[in-house]
Amino acid sequence: MKVIIIGAGLSGITLANSLSDTCDVTILEKGPENSYKIPENIGFETKLASVPTFCFGNGGTTNLWHNGLIPLDYSSIEDPTLRSILLRSKHFLDDAARVLGYTESEAITGLSGCFLSDSIESKPLYYPNEYGCIKLNSNVRTYFDIQSFEIVGSYLLLSGVKLPFDKLIFCSGGLSTSILLNKHFNLSHDGHFIDHPMGFVGKIKIKKKFLDDFSNVHEFRMDKGSIKSALLIKLHGRTSAFYLRPAGSMSNSLAVNKYKSLLGASSGFSRFKKIFNINFFKKDILAEIFNKLFRVRIFPDTYSVMMVCDQKIRSNILSENKAELIVDPSDLAIFKEQLKDLELKLAPFCESINFEKNFDDNWLWSAAHHSGSLPAEKFVDENLQLKDHKNIYICDASILSEHQFANTGLTLGSLALYLSDRLKNENCNSGC
């Protein structure tokens, strides 16, 4: 079976590597082989966050990520096609975790979040101590820096190259796949997507007798990584997550919060340059740095609260050369309710709570989980095959019409292994 995959990111590489032992696999990537390009460098404008939230190149956005692994709550998915797909792919979650750097002896599906009380549900977000860009197997044929191609029947045409395929799979990401399918198959989409609007929404100071409990919620260390417990608040069909981060003061500053995000998402010389900023010496920043570098909590009773919002309304705008995060007012109203609910539930544990009174969409930016530009129920069947287009598949975040509170990496890895398994079985049954 000849398989062509468009996109060398998390989904594309996981799928290509899994298929490469039994199929003839070719992967095409818009970006370079030995580096990556951020969207603004190729004329794609983003109004998502102050740092790049996706990129093009070998490894895709795994060049930028911190490898947080957490499963979705499949039982509460409303899109029936997506729910069926996710339940079928659930079997591959542990294998996907291993592919993505999880090396603990316990299966990732056996982990649990740290417990505070019956009124606050928690889920584990696992971070490996060591992580990096996902790599392609050497037996996968590759084409990088591909700016355009044509599809004619069962052939993909590059400049001077005609590639036959039995299966063509789009793994170009939550934003790019919809643009490509519109171009090559005149597949109409409405130009919207969902994300996880996220931001620091306030501070808490913990009562002395609960310090150890909250320390474990903030970070519970395992042999090869650590768990950060997501505190879940469910209201009006939304499940948003709250994480604890080290802090040094009880005051809220949007400028300091955005600087913290910018510093954390940068690396190398870019991070070094950001040291020369007055915000670097704020107590909240120093608390983060000491915890990161030395595993020391210099203010053990004080935390920032980071909110990852469950965006249901597809209000973000997507076009061929622009992506913009726009939080719908009705979504924002629910996020504010969730924040108030969390305050009530945390009150018994805290000496003081200072959640931002003027919380609005200025306090939120993209968590880099761009999804749902091609909702599953409308565009694919339960095998991820594009409706009305035989042998054309979508395997990336564009079909995730819902993603609740969860980072999408683990889900995308399991979808790639699920599709690989389906295609391997088809190939075996055909006798090829």
C-alpha positions as a printed NumPy array, in Angstrom:
array([[  0.   ,   0.   ,   0.   ],
       [  1.35 ,   3.409,  -1.025],
       [  0.566,   6.079,   1.563],
       [  1.229,   9.807,   1.241],
       [  0.986,  11.943,   4.369],
       [  0.746,  15.737,   4.222],
       [  2.401,  17.264,   7.278],
       [  5.4  ,  16.178,   9.366],
       [  4.083,  17.16 ,  12.782],
       [  3.021,  15.023,  15.736],
       [  0.182,  13.241,  13.933],
       [  1.966,  12.848,  10.611],
       [  5.213,  11.491,  12.021],
       [  3.492,   9.151,  14.484],
       [  1.356,   7.782,  11.648],
       [  4.246,   7.539,   9.177],
       [  6.502,   5.715,  11.645],
       [  3.764,   3.26 ,  12.581],
       [  2.933,   2.475,   8.947],
       [  6.492,   2.362,   7.623],
       [  7.146,  -1.275,   8.553],
       [  4.367,  -2.577,   6.262],
       [  3.581,   0.232,   3.793],
       [  5.404,   2.421,   1.296],
       [  5.176,   5.77 ,   3.105],
       [  5.966,   9.244,   1.801],
       [  5.595,  12.406,   3.871],
       [  5.425,  15.978,   2.596],
       [  6.156,  19.005,   4.761],
       [  5.823,  22.706,   4.061],
       [  8.715,  23.639,   6.33 ],
       [ 12.435,  22.806,   6.329],
       [ 14.034,  19.49 ,   7.299],
       [ 16.557,  20.644,   9.879],
       [ 14.837,  23.646,  11.452],
       [ 11.407,  25.249,  11.592],
       [  9.679,  28.44 ,  10.536],
       [  7.087,  30.347,  12.519],
       [  3.987,  31.531,  10.606],
       [  4.885,  35.229,  10.561],
       [  8.107,  34.425,   8.725],
       [  6.161,  33.079,   5.743],
       [  3.457,  35.728,   5.613],
       [  0.838,  34.102,   7.878],
       [ -0.451,  36.604,  10.433],
       [ -1.485,  35.375,  13.887],
       [ -3.27 ,  37.15 ,  16.711],
       [ -3.201,  34.246,  19.136],
       [ -0.5  ,  34.879,  21.74 ],
       [  2.698,  36.839,  22.303],
       [  4.757,  33.769,  21.355],
       [  4.522,  31.399,  18.361],
       [  1.804,  28.781,  18.886],
       [  2.611,  26.629,  15.859],
       [  5.314,  26.284,  13.242],
       [  6.271,  24.548,  10.001],
       [  9.138,  22.07 ,   9.694],
       [ 10.294,  18.562,  10.535],
       [  8.534,  17.713,  13.794],
       [  5.952,  20.465,  13.417],
       [  4.838,  22.118,  16.624],
       [  6.645,  19.493,  18.734],
       [  9.601,  21.84 ,  18.114],
       [  7.843,  24.264,  20.46 ],
       [  5.939,  22.142,  22.953],
       [  6.535,  21.031,  26.554],
       [  5.024,  17.573,  25.976],
       [  2.119,  17.713,  28.438],
       [  0.11 ,  14.477,  28.215],
       [ -3.503,  14.21 ,  29.414],
       [ -6.499,  12.278,  28.007],
       [ -9.881,  13.775,  27.181],
       [-13.028,  12.814,  29.066],
       [-14.578,  10.852,  26.192],
       [-17.894,  10.226,  27.929],
       [-18.889,  13.899,  27.785],
       [-18.071,  14.513,  24.099],
       [-21.239,  15.74 ,  22.361],
       [-20.204,  15.28 ,  18.692],
       [-21.343,  11.651,  18.055],
       [-18.784,  10.958,  15.311],
       [-15.914,  12.361,  17.347],
       [-17.04 ,  10.456,  20.447],
       [-17.125,   7.183,  18.469],
       [-13.676,   7.848,  16.978],
       [-12.173,   8.69 ,  20.369],
       [-13.674,   5.637,  22.059],
       [-12.242,   3.44 ,  19.278],
       [ -8.822,   5.085,  19.635],
       [ -8.806,   4.883,  23.452],
       [ -7.094,   1.496,  23.229],
       [ -4.011,   3.25 ,  21.794],
       [ -3.536,   5.899,  24.502],
       [ -0.791,   4.075,  26.391],
       [  1.099,   3.275,  23.185],
       [  0.777,   6.901,  22.087],
       [  2.176,   8.073,  25.425],
       [  5.235,   5.854,  24.925],
       [  5.753,   7.277,  21.437],
       [  5.596,  10.781,  22.911],
       [  8.227,  10.275,  25.594],
       [  6.365,   8.662,  28.495],
       [  8.676,   6.107,  30.162],
       [  7.175,   5.495,  33.611],
       [  6.528,   1.865,  34.619],
       [  2.837,   2.615,  35.259],
       [  0.519,   3.034,  32.254],
       [ -0.456,   6.658,  31.693],
       [ -4.139,   5.683,  31.773],
       [ -3.583,   4.469,  35.339],
       [ -2.437,   7.835,  36.685],
       [ -4.674,  10.048,  38.801],
       [ -4.647,  13.669,  39.905],
       [ -3.924,  14.667,  43.49 ],
       [ -7.002,  14.808,  45.707],
       [ -8.16 ,  17.917,  47.576],
       [-11.823,  17.304,  48.353],
       [-14.955,  15.615,  47.028],
       [-16.099,  18.941,  45.603],
       [-13.094,  19.415,  43.291],
       [-12.376,  16.818,  40.607],
       [ -8.787,  16.587,  39.374],
       [ -7.038,  15.025,  36.386],
       [ -3.315,  14.341,  35.896],
       [ -1.298,  16.294,  33.328],
       [  1.996,  14.436,  32.939],
       [  5.268,  16.069,  31.867],
       [  8.347,  13.918,  31.111],
       [ 11.628,  15.172,  32.533],
       [ 13.144,  14.773,  29.081],
       [ 11.3  ,  15.593,  25.895],
       [ 12.053,  16.812,  22.423],
       [ 10.95 ,  17.068,  18.848],
       [  9.381,  13.897,  17.458],
       [ 11.595,  12.163,  14.849],
       [ 10.871,  10.33 ,  11.589],
       [ 12.017,   6.772,  10.903],
       [ 14.727,   6.54 ,   8.278],
       [ 12.622,   4.313,   5.992],
       [ 10.026,   7.05 ,   5.384],
       [ 10.48 ,   8.91 ,   2.084],
       [ 10.476,  12.666,   2.694],
       [  9.955,  15.895,   0.773],
       [ 10.55 ,  19.144,   2.675],
       [ 10.011,  22.795,   1.775],
       [  6.97 ,  21.87 ,  -0.332],
       [  5.057,  25.067,  -1.033],
       [  2.522,  23.646,  -3.483],
       [  1.289,  20.42 ,  -5.028],
       [ -1.594,  19.17 ,  -7.15 ],
       [ -3.83 ,  16.133,  -6.766],
       [ -4.983,  14.424,  -9.965],
       [ -6.892,  11.183,  -9.448],
       [ -4.67 ,   8.899,  -7.389],
       [ -1.513,  10.892,  -8.054],
       [  0.087,  13.762,  -6.184],
       [  2.081,  16.055,  -8.444],
       [  5.12 ,  17.977,  -7.253],
       [  7.453,  20.003,  -9.401],
       [  8.904,  17.353, -11.726],
       [  7.652,  14.424,  -9.584],
       [  4.504,  12.279,  -9.95 ],
       [  3.71 ,  10.298,  -6.801],
       [  1.056,   7.559,  -6.895],
       [ -0.947,   6.801,  -3.749],
       [ -3.5  ,   4.334,  -2.442],
       [ -4.181,   6.484,   0.616],
       [ -3.721,  10.227,   1.013],
       [ -3.778,  11.484,   4.612],
       [ -3.877,  15.108,   5.713],
       [ -2.001,  15.711,   8.974],
       [ -1.329,  19.389,   8.418],
       [ -2.717,  20.614,  11.726],
       [ -5.781,  22.29 ,  13.153],
       [ -5.367,  25.35 ,  10.951],
       [ -3.663,  24.26 ,   7.724],
       [ -5.668,  21.141,   6.804],
       [ -8.914,  23.044,   6.276],
       [ -7.144,  25.507,   3.988],
       [ -5.564,  22.701,   1.933],
       [ -8.797,  20.736,   1.589],
       [-10.633,  23.848,   0.474],
       [ -7.985,  24.423,  -2.171],
       [ -7.725,  20.869,  -3.515],
       [-11.265,  19.545,  -3.047],
       [-13.275,  22.765,  -2.896],
       [-14.24 ,  21.664,   0.603],
       [-16.133,  24.52 ,   2.175],
       [-15.439,  25.377,   5.817],
       [-16.766,  28.326,   7.782],
       [-13.41 ,  29.884,   8.664],
       [-13.602,  29.271,  12.413],
       [-11.879,  27.055,  14.984],
       [-11.633,  26.468,  18.722],
       [ -8.66 ,  26.764,  21.043],
       [ -7.951,  26.767,  24.744],
       [ -7.983,  30.393,  25.851],
       [ -5.677,  30.427,  28.861],
       [ -4.287,  32.894,  31.349],
       [ -3.341,  33.63 ,  34.945],
       [ -6.534,  34.677,  36.706],
       [ -5.522,  35.306,  40.317],
       [ -3.627,  34.274,  43.441],
       [ -4.251,  32.106,  46.485],
       [ -2.498,  31.882,  49.85 ],
       [ -2.809,  28.461,  51.495],
       [ -3.474,  27.693,  55.149],
       [ -0.465,  26.071,  56.795],
       [ -2.104,  22.681,  57.43 ],
       [ -2.842,  22.252,  53.696],
       [  0.598,  23.191,  52.331],
       [  1.635,  19.618,  51.526],
       [ -1.675,  18.881,  49.782],
       [ -1.351,  21.909,  47.533],
       [  2.322,  21.241,  46.898],
       [  1.335,  17.861,  45.43 ],
       [ -1.439,  19.439,  43.35 ],
       [  1.087,  21.889,  41.958],
       [  3.581,  19.122,  41.139],
       [  3.841,  15.491,  42.131],
       [  7.201,  14.059,  41.096],
       [  7.556,  10.584,  39.631],
       [ 10.622,   8.643,  38.509],
       [ 10.83 ,  10.02 ,  34.957],
       [  8.589,  13.077,  35.108],
       [  5.966,  14.882,  37.113],
       [  2.197,  15.304,  37.371],
       [  0.524,  18.683,  37.532],
       [ -3.062,  18.189,  38.692],
       [ -5.772,  19.962,  36.738],
       [ -8.539,  21.136,  39.067],
       [-11.733,  20.845,  37.014],
       [-14.785,  23.074,  37.194],
       [-17.814,  21.946,  35.172],
       [-20.598,  24.397,  34.365],
       [-23.099,  24.702,  31.503],
       [-21.502,  21.89 ,  29.527],
       [-17.992,  23.368,  29.836],
       [-15.083,  21.767,  31.701],
       [-12.268,  24.216,  32.36 ],
       [ -9.027,  23.352,  34.166],
       [ -7.08 ,  25.301,  36.763],
       [ -3.387,  24.734,  37.498],
       [ -1.23 ,  26.063,  40.321],
       [  2.011,  27.884,  39.585],
       [  4.6  ,  29.272,  42.035],
       [  4.064,  32.909,  43.01 ],
       [  5.662,  35.457,  45.31 ],
       [  2.911,  38.007,  45.82 ],
       [ -0.873,  38.229,  46.074],
       [ -1.204,  41.045,  43.533],
       [ -2.407,  40.513,  39.961],
       [ -0.559,  42.132,  37.067],
       [ -1.455,  41.456,  33.438],
       [  1.973,  42.715,  32.319],
       [  3.809,  40.333,  34.669],
       [  1.551,  37.426,  33.654],
       [  2.195,  37.959,  29.952],
       [  5.923,  38.34 ,  30.583],
       [  5.854,  35.063,  32.541],
       [  4.218,  33.302,  29.598],
       [  6.661,  34.861,  27.14 ],
       [  9.679,  33.852,  29.241],
       [  8.42 ,  30.302,  29.74 ],
       [  7.719,  29.732,  26.049],
       [ 11.078,  31.061,  24.831],
       [ 14.441,  29.305,  24.761],
       [ 18.109,  29.851,  24.025],
       [ 19.256,  33.359,  23.11 ],
       [ 15.651,  34.555,  22.876],
       [ 15.117,  33.672,  26.544],
       [ 18.455,  35.237,  27.509],
       [ 17.416,  38.566,  25.964],
       [ 14.205,  38.576,  27.994],
       [ 16.205,  38.614,  31.224],
       [ 16.869,  42.315,  30.576],
       [ 13.326,  43.284,  31.465],
       [ 12.204,  44.967,  34.676],
       [  9.58 ,  42.256,  35.188],
       [ 12.33 ,  39.634,  35.501],
       [ 12.959,  40.766,  39.097],
       [  9.325,  40.599,  40.22 ],
       [  8.676,  38.127,  43.041],
       [  6.28 ,  36.087,  40.889],
       [  8.934,  35.595,  38.212],
       [ 11.691,  34.756,  40.69 ],
       [  9.395,  32.194,  42.343],
       [  8.918,  30.473,  38.972],
       [ 12.642,  30.543,  38.181],
       [ 13.734,  29.077,  41.545],
       [ 11.142,  26.318,  41.22 ],
       [ 12.201,  25.498,  37.65 ],
       [ 15.968,  25.569,  38.173],
       [ 16.376,  24.39 ,  41.752],
       [ 13.056,  22.685,  42.609],
       [ 12.759,  25.156,  45.485],
       [  9.534,  26.912,  46.518],
       [ 10.727,  30.182,  48.048],
       [  7.128,  31.181,  48.854],
       [  5.561,  27.788,  49.684],
       [  2.124,  29.124,  50.632],
       [  1.475,  31.33 ,  47.566],
       [  0.318,  30.282,  44.097],
       [ -0.773,  31.826,  40.841],
       [ -3.864,  30.183,  39.37 ],
       [ -3.714,  29.488,  35.643],
       [ -7.013,  28.809,  33.849],
       [ -7.324,  26.704,  30.677],
       [-10.78 ,  27.418,  29.286],
       [-13.101,  24.998,  27.501],
       [-14.027,  27.029,  24.413],
       [-17.169,  25.602,  22.797],
       [-18.189,  28.423,  20.475],
       [-16.073,  28.4  ,  17.313],
       [-15.506,  32.151,  17.379],
       [-11.819,  32.213,  16.434],
       [-11.196,  33.383,  12.866],
       [ -9.2  ,  31.45 ,  10.266],
       [ -8.372,  32.405,   6.688],
       [ -5.638,  31.495,   4.23 ],
       [ -3.242,  34.022,   5.749],
       [ -4.552,  34.809,   9.232],
       [ -5.609,  33.199,  12.518],
       [ -7.061,  35.174,  15.418],
       [ -8.259,  34.211,  18.908],
       [-11.667,  35.751,  19.672],
       [-13.518,  34.734,  22.848],
       [-17.288,  34.903,  22.44 ],
       [-19.007,  36.971,  25.192],
       [-21.261,  34.058,  26.171],
       [-18.22 ,  31.779,  26.576],
       [-16.474,  34.47 ,  28.62 ],
       [-19.505,  34.76 ,  30.925],
       [-19.282,  31.019,  31.651],
       [-15.536,  31.254,  32.297],
       [-16.222,  33.975,  34.881],
       [-18.825,  31.758,  36.556],
       [-16.336,  28.911,  36.686],
       [-13.784,  31.176,  38.326],
       [-16.315,  32.178,  41.005],
       [-17.191,  28.524,  41.591],
       [-13.528,  27.64 ,  42.066],
       [-13.159,  30.501,  44.566],
       [-15.993,  29.077,  46.666],
       [-14.522,  25.579,  46.58 ],
       [-11.002,  26.724,  47.488],
       [-12.083,  29.045,  50.306],
       [-11.859,  26.402,  53.1  ],
       [ -8.202,  25.766,  52.217],
       [ -7.027,  29.359,  51.839],
       [ -6.032,  32.238,  54.083],
       [ -6.784,  34.619,  51.259],
       [ -7.878,  34.563,  47.603],
       [ -7.382,  37.355,  45.093],
       [ -8.984,  36.452,  41.794],
       [ -8.96 ,  39.182,  39.171],
       [-12.099,  41.312,  39.514],
       [-11.776,  42.756,  36.   ],
       [-11.195,  39.386,  34.318],
       [-11.966,  39.65 ,  30.6  ],
       [-10.557,  38.378,  27.306],
       [ -7.476,  40.601,  27.691],
       [ -6.317,  38.144,  30.356],
       [ -6.554,  35.185,  27.94 ],
       [ -4.352,  33.986,  25.093],
       [ -3.974,  30.841,  23.024],
       [ -2.745,  27.637,  24.65 ],
       [ -1.614,  26.505,  21.166],
       [ -4.294,  23.827,  20.82 ],
       [ -5.844,  24.994,  17.544],
       [ -8.674,  22.584,  16.749],
       [-12.077,  22.061,  15.195],
       [-11.774,  23.853,  11.852],
       [-13.29 ,  20.708,  10.251],
       [-15.671,  19.254,  12.896],
       [-15.695,  15.456,  12.808],
       [-19.459,  14.992,  12.521],
       [-19.584,  17.078,   9.34 ],
       [-16.396,  16.047,   7.559],
       [-15.208,  12.492,   8.395],
       [-16.548,   9.026,   9.118],
       [-15.562,   6.818,  12.043],
       [-12.451,   5.654,  10.157],
       [-11.254,   9.268,   9.693],
       [-12.019,   9.05 ,   5.967],
       [-13.175,  12.286,   4.385],
       [-16.874,  12.032,   3.572],
       [-17.603,  11.505,  -0.149],
       [-13.881,  11.153,  -0.914],
       [-12.646,   7.576,  -0.913],
       [ -9.073,   6.982,   0.288],
       [ -8.653,  10.566,   1.554],
       [ -8.248,  10.885,   5.339],
       [ -7.85 ,  13.553,   8.016],
       [ -5.79 ,  12.771,  11.108],
       [ -5.074,  15.922,  13.064],
       [ -6.643,  18.482,  15.412],
       [ -8.848,  19.979,  12.704],
       [-11.505,  17.292,  13.383],
       [-11.499,  17.874,  17.174],
       [-14.743,  19.821,  17.42 ],
       [-14.387,  19.552,  21.21 ],
       [-11.281,  19.267,  23.361],
       [-12.569,  20.269,  26.804],
       [ -9.681,  21.088,  29.159],
       [ -7.052,  18.75 ,  27.701],
       [ -3.802,  19.336,  25.833],
       [ -4.295,  17.666,  22.457],
       [ -0.954,  15.833,  21.998],
       [ -1.922,  12.507,  23.584],
       [ -5.271,  12.445,  21.749],
       [ -3.595,  13.116,  18.401],
       [ -1.033,  10.38 ,  19.014],
       [ -3.764,   7.848,  19.765],
       [ -5.732,   8.903,  16.64 ],
       [ -2.628,   8.377,  14.493],
       [ -2.064,   4.885,  15.907],
       [ -5.777,   4.078,  15.512],
       [ -5.728,   5.064,  11.822],
       [ -2.474,   3.186,  11.302],
       [ -4.045,   0.048,  12.749],
       [ -7.086,   0.389,  10.455],
       [ -4.922,   0.817,   7.364],
       [ -2.589,  -2.04 ,   8.286],
       [ -5.566,  -4.357,   8.687],
       [ -6.973,  -3.233,   5.35 ],
       [ -3.612,  -3.77 ,   3.694],
       [ -3.324,  -7.249,   5.212],
       [ -6.854,  -8.219,   4.204],
       [ -6.26 ,  -7.074,   0.634],
       [ -3.262,  -9.396,   0.386],
       [ -0.954,  -6.622,  -0.832]])
